[in-house]
PDB file of N, CA, C and O in Angstrom:
ATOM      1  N   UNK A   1     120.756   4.096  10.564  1.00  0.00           N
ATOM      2  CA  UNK A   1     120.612   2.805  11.194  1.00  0.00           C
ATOM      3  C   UNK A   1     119.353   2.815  12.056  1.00  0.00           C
ATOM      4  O   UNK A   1     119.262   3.696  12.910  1.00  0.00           O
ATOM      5  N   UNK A   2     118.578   2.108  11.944  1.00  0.00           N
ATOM      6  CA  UNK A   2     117.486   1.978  12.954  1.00  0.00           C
ATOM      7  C   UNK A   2     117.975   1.026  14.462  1.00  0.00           C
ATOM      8  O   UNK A   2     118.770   0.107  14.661  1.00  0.00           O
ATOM      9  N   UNK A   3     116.818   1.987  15.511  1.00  0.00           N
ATOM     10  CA  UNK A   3     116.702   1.571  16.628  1.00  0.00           C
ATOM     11  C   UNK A   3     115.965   0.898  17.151  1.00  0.00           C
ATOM     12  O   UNK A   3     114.882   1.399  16.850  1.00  0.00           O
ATOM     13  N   UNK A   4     115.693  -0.313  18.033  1.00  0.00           N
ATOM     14  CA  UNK A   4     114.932  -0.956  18.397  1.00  0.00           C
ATOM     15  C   UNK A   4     114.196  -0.010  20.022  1.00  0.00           C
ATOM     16  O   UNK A   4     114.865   0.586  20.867  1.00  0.00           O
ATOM     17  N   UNK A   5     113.033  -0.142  19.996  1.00  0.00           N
ATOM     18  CA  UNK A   5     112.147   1.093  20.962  1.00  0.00           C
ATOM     19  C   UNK A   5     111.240  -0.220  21.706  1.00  0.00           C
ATOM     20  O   UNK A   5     110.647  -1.201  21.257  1.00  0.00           O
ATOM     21  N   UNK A   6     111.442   0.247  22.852  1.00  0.00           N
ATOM     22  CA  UNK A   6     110.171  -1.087  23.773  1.00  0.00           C
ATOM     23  C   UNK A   6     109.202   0.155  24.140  1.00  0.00           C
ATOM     24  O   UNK A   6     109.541   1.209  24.678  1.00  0.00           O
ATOM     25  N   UNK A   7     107.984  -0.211  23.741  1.00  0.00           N
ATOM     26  CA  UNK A   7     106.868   0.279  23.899  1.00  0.00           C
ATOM     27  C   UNK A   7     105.851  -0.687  24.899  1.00  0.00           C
ATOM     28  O   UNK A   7     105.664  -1.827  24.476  1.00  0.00           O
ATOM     29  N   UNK A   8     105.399  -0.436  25.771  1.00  0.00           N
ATOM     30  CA  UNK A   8     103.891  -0.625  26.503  1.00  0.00           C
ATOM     31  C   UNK A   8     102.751  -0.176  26.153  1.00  0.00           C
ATOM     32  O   UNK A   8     102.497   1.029  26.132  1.00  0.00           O
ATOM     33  N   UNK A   9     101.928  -1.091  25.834  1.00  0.00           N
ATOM     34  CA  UNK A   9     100.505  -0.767  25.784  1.00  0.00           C
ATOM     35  C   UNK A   9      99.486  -1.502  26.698  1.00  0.00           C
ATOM     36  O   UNK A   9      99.609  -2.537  27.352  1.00  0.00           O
ATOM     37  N   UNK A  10      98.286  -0.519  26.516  1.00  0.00           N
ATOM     38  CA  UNK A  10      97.172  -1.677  27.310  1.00  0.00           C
ATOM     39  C   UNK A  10      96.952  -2.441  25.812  1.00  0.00           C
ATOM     40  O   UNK A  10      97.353  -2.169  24.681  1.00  0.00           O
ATOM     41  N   UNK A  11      96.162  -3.472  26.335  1.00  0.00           N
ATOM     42  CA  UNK A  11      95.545  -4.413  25.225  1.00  0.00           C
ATOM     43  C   UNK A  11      94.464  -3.911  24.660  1.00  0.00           C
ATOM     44  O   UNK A  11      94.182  -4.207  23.498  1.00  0.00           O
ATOM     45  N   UNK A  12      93.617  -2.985  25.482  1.00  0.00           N
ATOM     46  CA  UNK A  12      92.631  -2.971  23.802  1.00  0.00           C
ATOM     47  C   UNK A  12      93.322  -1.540  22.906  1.00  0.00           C
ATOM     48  O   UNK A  12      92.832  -1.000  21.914  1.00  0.00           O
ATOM     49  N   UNK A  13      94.650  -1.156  23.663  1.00  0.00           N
ATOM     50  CA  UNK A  13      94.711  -0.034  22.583  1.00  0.00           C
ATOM     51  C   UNK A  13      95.840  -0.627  21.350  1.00  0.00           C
ATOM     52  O   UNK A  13      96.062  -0.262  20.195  1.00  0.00           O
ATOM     53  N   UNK A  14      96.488  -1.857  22.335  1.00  0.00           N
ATOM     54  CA  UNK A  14      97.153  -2.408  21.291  1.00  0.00           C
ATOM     55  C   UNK A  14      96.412  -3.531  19.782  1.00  0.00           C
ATOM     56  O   UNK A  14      96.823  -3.693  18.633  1.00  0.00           O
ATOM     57  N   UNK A  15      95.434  -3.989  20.385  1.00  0.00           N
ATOM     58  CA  UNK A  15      94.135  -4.823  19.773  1.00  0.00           C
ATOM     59  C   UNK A  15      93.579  -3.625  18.487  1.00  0.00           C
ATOM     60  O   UNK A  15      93.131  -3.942  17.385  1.00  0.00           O
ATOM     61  N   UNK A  16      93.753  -2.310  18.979  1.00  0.00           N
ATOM     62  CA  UNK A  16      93.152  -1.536  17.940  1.00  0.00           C
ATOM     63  C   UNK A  16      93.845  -1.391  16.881  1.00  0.00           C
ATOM     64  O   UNK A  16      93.377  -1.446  15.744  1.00  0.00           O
ATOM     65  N   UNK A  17      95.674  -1.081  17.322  1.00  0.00           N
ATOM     66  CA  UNK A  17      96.615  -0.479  16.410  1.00  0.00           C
ATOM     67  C   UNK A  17      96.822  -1.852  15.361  1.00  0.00           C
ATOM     68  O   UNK A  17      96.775  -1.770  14.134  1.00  0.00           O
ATOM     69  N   UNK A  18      97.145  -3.566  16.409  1.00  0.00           N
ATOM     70  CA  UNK A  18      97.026  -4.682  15.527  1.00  0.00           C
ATOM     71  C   UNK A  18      95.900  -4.966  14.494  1.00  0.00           C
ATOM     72  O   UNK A  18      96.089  -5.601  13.457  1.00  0.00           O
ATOM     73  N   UNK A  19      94.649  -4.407  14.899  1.00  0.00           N
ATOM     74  CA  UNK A  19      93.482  -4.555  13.802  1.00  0.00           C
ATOM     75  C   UNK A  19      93.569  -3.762  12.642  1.00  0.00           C
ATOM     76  O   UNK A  19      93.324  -4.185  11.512  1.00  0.00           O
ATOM     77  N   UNK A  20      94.052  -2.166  13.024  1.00  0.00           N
ATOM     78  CA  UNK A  20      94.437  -1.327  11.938  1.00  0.00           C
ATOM     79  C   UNK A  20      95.657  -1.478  11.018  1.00  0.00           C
ATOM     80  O   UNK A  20      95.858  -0.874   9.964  1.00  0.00           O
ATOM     81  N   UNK A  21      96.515  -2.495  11.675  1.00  0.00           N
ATOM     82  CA  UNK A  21      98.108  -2.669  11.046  1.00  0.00           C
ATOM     83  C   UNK A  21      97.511  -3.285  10.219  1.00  0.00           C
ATOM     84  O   UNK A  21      97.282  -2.703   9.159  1.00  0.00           O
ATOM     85  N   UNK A  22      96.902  -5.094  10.445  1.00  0.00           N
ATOM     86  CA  UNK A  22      96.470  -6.060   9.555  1.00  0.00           C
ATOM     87  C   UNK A  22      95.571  -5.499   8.292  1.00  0.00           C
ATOM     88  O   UNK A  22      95.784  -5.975   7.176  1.00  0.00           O
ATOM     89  N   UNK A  23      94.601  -4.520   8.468  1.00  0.00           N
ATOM     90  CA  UNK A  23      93.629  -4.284   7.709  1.00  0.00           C
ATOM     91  C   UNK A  23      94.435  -3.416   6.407  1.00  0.00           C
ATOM     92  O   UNK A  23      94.103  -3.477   5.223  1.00  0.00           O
ATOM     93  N   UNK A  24      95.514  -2.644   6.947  1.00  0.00           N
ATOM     94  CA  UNK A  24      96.316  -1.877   5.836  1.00  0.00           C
ATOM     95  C   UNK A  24      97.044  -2.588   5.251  1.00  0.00           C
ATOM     96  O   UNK A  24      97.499  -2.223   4.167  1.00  0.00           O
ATOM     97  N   UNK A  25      97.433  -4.061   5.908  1.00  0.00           N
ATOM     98  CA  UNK A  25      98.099  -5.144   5.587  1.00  0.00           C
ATOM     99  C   UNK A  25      99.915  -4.458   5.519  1.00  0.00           C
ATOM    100  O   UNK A  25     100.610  -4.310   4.514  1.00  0.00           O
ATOM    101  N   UNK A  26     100.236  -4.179   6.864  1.00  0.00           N
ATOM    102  CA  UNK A  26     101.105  -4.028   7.215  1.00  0.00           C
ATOM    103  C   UNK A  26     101.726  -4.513   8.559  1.00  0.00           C
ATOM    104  O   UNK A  26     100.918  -5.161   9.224  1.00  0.00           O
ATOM    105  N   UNK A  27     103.103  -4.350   9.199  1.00  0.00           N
ATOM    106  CA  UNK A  27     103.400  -5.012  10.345  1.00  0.00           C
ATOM    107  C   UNK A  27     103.044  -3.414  11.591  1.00  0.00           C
ATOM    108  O   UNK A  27     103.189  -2.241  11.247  1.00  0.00           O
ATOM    109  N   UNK A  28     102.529  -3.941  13.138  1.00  0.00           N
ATOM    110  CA  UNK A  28     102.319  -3.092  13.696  1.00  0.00           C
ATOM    111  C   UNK A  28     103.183  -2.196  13.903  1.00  0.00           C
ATOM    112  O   UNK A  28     102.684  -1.092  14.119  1.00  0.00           O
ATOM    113  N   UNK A  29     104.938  -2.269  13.931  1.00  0.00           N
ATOM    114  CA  UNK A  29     105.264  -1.768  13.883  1.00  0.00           C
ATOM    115  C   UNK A  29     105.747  -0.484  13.228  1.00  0.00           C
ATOM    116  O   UNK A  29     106.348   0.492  13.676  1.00  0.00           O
ATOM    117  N   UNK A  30     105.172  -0.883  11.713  1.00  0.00           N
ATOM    118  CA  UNK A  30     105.248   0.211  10.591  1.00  0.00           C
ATOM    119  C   UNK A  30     104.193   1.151  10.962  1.00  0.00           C
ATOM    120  O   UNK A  30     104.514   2.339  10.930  1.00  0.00           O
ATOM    121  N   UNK A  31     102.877   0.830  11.341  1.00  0.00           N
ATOM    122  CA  UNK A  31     102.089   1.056  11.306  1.00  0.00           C
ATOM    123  C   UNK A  31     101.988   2.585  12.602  1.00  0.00           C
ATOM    124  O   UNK A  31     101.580   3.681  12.217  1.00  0.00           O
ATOM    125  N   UNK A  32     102.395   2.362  13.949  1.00  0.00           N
ATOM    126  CA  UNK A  32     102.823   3.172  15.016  1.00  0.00           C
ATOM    127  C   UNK A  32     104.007   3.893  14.276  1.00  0.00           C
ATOM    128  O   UNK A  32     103.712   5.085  14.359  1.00  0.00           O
ATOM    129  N   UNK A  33     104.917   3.811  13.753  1.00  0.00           N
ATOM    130  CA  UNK A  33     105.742   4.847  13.368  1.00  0.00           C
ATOM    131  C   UNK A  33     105.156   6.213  12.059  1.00  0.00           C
ATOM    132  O   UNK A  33     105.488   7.385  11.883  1.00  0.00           O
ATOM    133  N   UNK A  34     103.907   5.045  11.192  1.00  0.00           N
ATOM    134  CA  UNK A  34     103.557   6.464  10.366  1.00  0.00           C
ATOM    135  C   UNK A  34     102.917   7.541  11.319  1.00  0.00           C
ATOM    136  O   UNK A  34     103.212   8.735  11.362  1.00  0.00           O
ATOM    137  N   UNK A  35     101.851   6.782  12.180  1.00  0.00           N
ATOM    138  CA  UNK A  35     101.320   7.425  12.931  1.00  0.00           C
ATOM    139  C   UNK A  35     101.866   8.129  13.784  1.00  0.00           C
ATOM    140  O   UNK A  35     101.138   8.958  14.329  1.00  0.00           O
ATOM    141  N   UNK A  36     102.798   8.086  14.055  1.00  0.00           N
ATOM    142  CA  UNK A  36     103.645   9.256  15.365  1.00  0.00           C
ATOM    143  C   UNK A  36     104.502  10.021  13.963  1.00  0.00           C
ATOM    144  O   UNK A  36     104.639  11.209  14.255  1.00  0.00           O
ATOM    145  N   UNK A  37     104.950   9.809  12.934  1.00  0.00           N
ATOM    146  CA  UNK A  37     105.624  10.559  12.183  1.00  0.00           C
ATOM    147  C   UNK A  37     104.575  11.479  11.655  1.00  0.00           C
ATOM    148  O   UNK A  37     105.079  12.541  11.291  1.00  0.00           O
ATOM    149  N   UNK A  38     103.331  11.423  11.499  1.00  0.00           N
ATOM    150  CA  UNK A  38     102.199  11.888  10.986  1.00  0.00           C
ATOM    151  C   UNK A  38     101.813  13.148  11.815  1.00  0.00           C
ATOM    152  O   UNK A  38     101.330  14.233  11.494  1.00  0.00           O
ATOM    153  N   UNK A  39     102.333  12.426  13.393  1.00  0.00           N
ATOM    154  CA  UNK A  39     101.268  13.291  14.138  1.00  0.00           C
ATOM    155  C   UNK A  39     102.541  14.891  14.549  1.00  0.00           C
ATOM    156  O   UNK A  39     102.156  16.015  14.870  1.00  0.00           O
ATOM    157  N   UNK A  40     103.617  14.563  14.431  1.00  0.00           N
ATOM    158  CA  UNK A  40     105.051  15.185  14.871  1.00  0.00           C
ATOM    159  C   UNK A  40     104.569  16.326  13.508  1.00  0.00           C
ATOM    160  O   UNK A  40     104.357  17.527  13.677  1.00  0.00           O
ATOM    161  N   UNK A  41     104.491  15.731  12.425  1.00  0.00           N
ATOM    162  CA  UNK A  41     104.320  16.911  10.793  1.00  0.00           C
ATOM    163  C   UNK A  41     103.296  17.433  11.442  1.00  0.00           C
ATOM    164  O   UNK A  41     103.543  18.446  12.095  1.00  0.00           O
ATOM    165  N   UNK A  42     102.063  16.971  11.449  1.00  0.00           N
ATOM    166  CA  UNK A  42     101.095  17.618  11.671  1.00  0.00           C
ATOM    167  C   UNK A  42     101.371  18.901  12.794  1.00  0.00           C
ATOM    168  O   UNK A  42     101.060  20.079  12.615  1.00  0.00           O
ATOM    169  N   UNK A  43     102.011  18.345  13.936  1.00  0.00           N
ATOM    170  CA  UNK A  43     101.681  19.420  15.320  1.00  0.00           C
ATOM    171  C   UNK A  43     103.177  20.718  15.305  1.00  0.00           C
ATOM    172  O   UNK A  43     103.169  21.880  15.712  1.00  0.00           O
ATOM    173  N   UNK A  44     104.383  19.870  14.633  1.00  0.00           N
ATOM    174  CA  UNK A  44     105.682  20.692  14.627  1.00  0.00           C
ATOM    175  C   UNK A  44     106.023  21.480  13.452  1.00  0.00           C
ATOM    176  O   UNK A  44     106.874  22.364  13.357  1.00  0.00           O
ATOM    177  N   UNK A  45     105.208  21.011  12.551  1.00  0.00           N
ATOM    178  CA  UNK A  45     105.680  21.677  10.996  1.00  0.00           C
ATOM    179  C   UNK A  45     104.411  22.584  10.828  1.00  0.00           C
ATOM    180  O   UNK A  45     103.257  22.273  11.120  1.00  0.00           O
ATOM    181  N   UNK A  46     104.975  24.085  10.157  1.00  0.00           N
ATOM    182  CA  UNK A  46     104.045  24.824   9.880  1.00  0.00           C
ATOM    183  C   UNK A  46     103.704  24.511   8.442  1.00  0.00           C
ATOM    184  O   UNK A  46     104.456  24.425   7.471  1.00  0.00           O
ATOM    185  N   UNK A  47     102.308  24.352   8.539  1.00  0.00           N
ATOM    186  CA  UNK A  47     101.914  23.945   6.909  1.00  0.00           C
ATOM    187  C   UNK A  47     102.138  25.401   6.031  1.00  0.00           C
ATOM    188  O   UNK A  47     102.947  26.322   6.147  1.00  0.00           O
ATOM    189  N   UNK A  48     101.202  25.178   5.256  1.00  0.00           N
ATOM    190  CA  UNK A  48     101.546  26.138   3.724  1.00  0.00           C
ATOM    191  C   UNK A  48     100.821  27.273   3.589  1.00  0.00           C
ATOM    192  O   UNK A  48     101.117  28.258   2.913  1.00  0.00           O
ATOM    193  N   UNK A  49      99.045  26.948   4.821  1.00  0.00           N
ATOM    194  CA  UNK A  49      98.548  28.357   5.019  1.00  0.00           C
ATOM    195  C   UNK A  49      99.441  28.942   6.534  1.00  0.00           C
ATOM    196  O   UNK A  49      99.602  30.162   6.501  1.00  0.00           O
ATOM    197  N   UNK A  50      99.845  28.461   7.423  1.00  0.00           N
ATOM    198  CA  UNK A  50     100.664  29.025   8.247  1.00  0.00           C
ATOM    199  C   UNK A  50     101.601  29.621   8.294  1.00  0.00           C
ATOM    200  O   UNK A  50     101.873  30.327   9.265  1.00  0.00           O
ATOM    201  N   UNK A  51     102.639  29.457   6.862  1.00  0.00           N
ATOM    202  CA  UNK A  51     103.475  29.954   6.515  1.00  0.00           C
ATOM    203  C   UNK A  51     103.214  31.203   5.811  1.00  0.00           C
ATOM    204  O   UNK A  51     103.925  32.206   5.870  1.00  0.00           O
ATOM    205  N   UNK A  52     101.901  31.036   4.992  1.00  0.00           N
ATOM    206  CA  UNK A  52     101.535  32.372   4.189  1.00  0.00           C
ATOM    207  C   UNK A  52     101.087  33.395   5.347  1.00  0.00           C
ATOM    208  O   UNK A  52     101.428  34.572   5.230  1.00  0.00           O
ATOM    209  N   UNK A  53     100.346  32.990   6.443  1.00  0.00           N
ATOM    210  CA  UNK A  53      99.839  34.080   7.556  1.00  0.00           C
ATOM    211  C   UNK A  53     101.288  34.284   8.192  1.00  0.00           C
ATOM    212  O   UNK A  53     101.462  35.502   8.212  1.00  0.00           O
ATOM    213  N   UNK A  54     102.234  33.739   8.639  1.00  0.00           N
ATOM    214  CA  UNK A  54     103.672  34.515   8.681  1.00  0.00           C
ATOM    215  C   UNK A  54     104.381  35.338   8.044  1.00  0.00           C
ATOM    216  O   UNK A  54     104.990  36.310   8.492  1.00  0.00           O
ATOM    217  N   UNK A  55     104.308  34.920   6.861  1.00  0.00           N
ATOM    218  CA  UNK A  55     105.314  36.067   6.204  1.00  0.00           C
ATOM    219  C   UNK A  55     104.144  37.474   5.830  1.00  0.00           C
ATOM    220  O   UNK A  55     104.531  38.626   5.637  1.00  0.00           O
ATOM    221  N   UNK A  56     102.991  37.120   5.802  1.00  0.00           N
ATOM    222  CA  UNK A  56     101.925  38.225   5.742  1.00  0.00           C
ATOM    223  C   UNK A  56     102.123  39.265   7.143  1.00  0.00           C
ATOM    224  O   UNK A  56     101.727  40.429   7.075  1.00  0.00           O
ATOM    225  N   UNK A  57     102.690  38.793   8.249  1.00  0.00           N
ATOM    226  CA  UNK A  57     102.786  39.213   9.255  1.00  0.00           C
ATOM    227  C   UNK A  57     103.903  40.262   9.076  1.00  0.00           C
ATOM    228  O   UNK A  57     105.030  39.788   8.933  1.00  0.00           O
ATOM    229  N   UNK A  58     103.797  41.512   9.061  1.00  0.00           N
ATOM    230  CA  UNK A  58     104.986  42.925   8.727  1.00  0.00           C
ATOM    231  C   UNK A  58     105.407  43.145  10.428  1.00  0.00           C
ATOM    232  O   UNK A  58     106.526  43.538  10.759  1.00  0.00           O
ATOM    233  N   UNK A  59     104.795  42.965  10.984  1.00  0.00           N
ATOM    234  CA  UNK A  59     105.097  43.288  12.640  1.00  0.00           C
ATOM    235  C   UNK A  59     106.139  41.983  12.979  1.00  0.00           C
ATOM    236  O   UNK A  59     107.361  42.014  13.117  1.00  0.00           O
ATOM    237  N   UNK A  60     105.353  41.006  13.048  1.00  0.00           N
ATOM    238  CA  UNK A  60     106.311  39.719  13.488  1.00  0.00           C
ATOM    239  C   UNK A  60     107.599  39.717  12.882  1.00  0.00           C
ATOM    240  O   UNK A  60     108.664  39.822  13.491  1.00  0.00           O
ATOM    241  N   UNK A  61     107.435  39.579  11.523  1.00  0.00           N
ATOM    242  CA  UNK A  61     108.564  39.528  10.538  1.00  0.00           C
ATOM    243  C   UNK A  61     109.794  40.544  10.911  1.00  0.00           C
ATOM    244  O   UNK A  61     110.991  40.318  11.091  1.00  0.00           O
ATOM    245  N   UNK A  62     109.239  41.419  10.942  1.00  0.00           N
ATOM    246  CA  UNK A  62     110.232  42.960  11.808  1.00  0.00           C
ATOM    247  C   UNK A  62     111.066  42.606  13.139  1.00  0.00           C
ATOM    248  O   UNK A  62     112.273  42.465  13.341  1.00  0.00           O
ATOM    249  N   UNK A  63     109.805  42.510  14.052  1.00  0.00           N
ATOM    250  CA  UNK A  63     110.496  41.972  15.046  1.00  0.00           C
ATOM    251  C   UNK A  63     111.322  40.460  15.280  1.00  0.00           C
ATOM    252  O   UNK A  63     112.142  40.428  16.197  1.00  0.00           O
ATOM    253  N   UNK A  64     111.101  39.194  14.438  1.00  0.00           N
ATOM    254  CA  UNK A  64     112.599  38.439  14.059  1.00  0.00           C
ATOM    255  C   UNK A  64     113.594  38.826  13.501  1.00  0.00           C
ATOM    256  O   UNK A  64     114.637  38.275  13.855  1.00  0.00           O
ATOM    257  N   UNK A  65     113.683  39.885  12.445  1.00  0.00           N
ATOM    258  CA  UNK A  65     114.577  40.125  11.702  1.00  0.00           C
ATOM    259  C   UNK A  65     115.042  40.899  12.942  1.00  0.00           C
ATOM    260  O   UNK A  65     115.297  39.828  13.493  1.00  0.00           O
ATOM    261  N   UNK A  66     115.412  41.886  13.960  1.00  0.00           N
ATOM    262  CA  UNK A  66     115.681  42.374  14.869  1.00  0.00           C
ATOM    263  C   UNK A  66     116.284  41.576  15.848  1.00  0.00           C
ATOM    264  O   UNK A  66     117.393  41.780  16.341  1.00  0.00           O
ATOM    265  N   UNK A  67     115.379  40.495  16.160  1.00  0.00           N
ATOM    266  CA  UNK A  67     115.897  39.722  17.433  1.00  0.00           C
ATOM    267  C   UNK A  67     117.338  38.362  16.656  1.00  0.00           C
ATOM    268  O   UNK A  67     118.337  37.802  17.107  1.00  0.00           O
ATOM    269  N   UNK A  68     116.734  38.385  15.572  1.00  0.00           N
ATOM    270  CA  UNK A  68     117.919  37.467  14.469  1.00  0.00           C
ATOM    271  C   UNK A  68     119.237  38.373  14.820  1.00  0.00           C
ATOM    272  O   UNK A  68     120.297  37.901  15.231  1.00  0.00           O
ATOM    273  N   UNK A  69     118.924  40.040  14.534  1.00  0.00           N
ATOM    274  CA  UNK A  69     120.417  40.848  14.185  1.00  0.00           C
ATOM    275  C   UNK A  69     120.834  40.858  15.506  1.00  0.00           C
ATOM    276  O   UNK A  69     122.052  41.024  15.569  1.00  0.00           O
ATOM    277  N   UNK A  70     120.119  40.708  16.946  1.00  0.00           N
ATOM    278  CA  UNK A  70     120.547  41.215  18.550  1.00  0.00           C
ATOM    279  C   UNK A  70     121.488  40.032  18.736  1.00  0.00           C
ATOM    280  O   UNK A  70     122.532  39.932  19.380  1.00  0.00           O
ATOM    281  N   UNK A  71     120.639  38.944  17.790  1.00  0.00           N
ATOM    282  CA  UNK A  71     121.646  37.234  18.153  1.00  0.00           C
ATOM    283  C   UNK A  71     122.859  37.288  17.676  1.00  0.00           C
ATOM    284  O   UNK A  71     123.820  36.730  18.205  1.00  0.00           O
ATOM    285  N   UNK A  72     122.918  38.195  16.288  1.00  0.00           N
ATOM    286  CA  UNK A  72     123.991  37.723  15.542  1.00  0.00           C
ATOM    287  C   UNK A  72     125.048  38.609  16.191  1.00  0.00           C
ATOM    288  O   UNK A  72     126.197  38.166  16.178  1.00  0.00           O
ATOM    289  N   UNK A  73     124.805  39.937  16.825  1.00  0.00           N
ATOM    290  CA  UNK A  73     125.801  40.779  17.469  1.00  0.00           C
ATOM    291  C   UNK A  73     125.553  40.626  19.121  1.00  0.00           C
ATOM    292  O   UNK A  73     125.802  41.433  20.016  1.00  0.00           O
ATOM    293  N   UNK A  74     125.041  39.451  19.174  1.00  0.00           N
ATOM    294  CA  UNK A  74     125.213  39.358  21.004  1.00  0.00           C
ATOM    295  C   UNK A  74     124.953  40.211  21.882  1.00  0.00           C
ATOM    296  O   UNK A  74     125.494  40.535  22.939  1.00  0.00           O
ATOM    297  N   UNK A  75     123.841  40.625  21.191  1.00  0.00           N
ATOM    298  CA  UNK A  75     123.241  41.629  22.035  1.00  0.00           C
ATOM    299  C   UNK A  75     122.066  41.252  22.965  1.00  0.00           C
ATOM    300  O   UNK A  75     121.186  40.737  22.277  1.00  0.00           O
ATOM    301  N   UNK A  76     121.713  41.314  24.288  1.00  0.00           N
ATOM    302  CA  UNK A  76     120.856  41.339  24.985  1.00  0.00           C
ATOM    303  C   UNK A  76     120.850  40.065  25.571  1.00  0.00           C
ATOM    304  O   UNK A  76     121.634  39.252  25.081  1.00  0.00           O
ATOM    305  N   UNK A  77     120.199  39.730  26.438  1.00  0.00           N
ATOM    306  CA  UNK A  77     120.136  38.066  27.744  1.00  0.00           C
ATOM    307  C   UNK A  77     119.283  37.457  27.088  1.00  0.00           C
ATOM    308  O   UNK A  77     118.095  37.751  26.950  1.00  0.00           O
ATOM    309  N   UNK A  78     120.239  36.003  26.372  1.00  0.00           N
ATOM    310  CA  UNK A  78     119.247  34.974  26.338  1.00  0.00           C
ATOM    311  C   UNK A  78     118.931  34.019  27.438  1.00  0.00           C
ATOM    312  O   UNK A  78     119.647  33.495  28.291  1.00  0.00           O
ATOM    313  N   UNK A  79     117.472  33.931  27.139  1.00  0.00           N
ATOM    314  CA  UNK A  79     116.920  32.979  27.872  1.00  0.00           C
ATOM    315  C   UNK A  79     116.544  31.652  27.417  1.00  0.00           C
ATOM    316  O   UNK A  79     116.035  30.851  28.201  1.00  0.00           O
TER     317      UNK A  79
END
């Protein structure tokens, strides 16, 4: 179900997002949600070379698989 969100803007930043909505020929509101859904993938999701420099990682990888097994037997103070 969607939610209705009250947003504030100044006017020329809203003047920008309305010029960019119209020009894609969409409503502003579609338009602010790709863009924050865009920017959330971009900054929270590890892409596809980030993922390859992780699992390339033998140290890191070691030490999750460790701190995974301390979780699963309740071992040690979480913080």
């Amino acid at each position: 179900m969607s939610k209705t969100v009250t947003l504030r803007l100044d006017e020329p930043v809203y003047q920008l997002f309305k010029s960019v909505a119209k020009r894609e020929n969409r409503p502003i509101s579609n338009f602010i949600e790709t863009a924050a859904m865009r920017f959330v993938q971009d900054h929270e999701v590890a892409d596809e070379f980030e993922m390859a420099e992780i699992r390339a990682n033998t140290g890191l990888n070691q030490s999750l698989k460790r701190g995974y097994q301390d979780a699963k037997h309740r071992r040690g103070a979480f913080v």
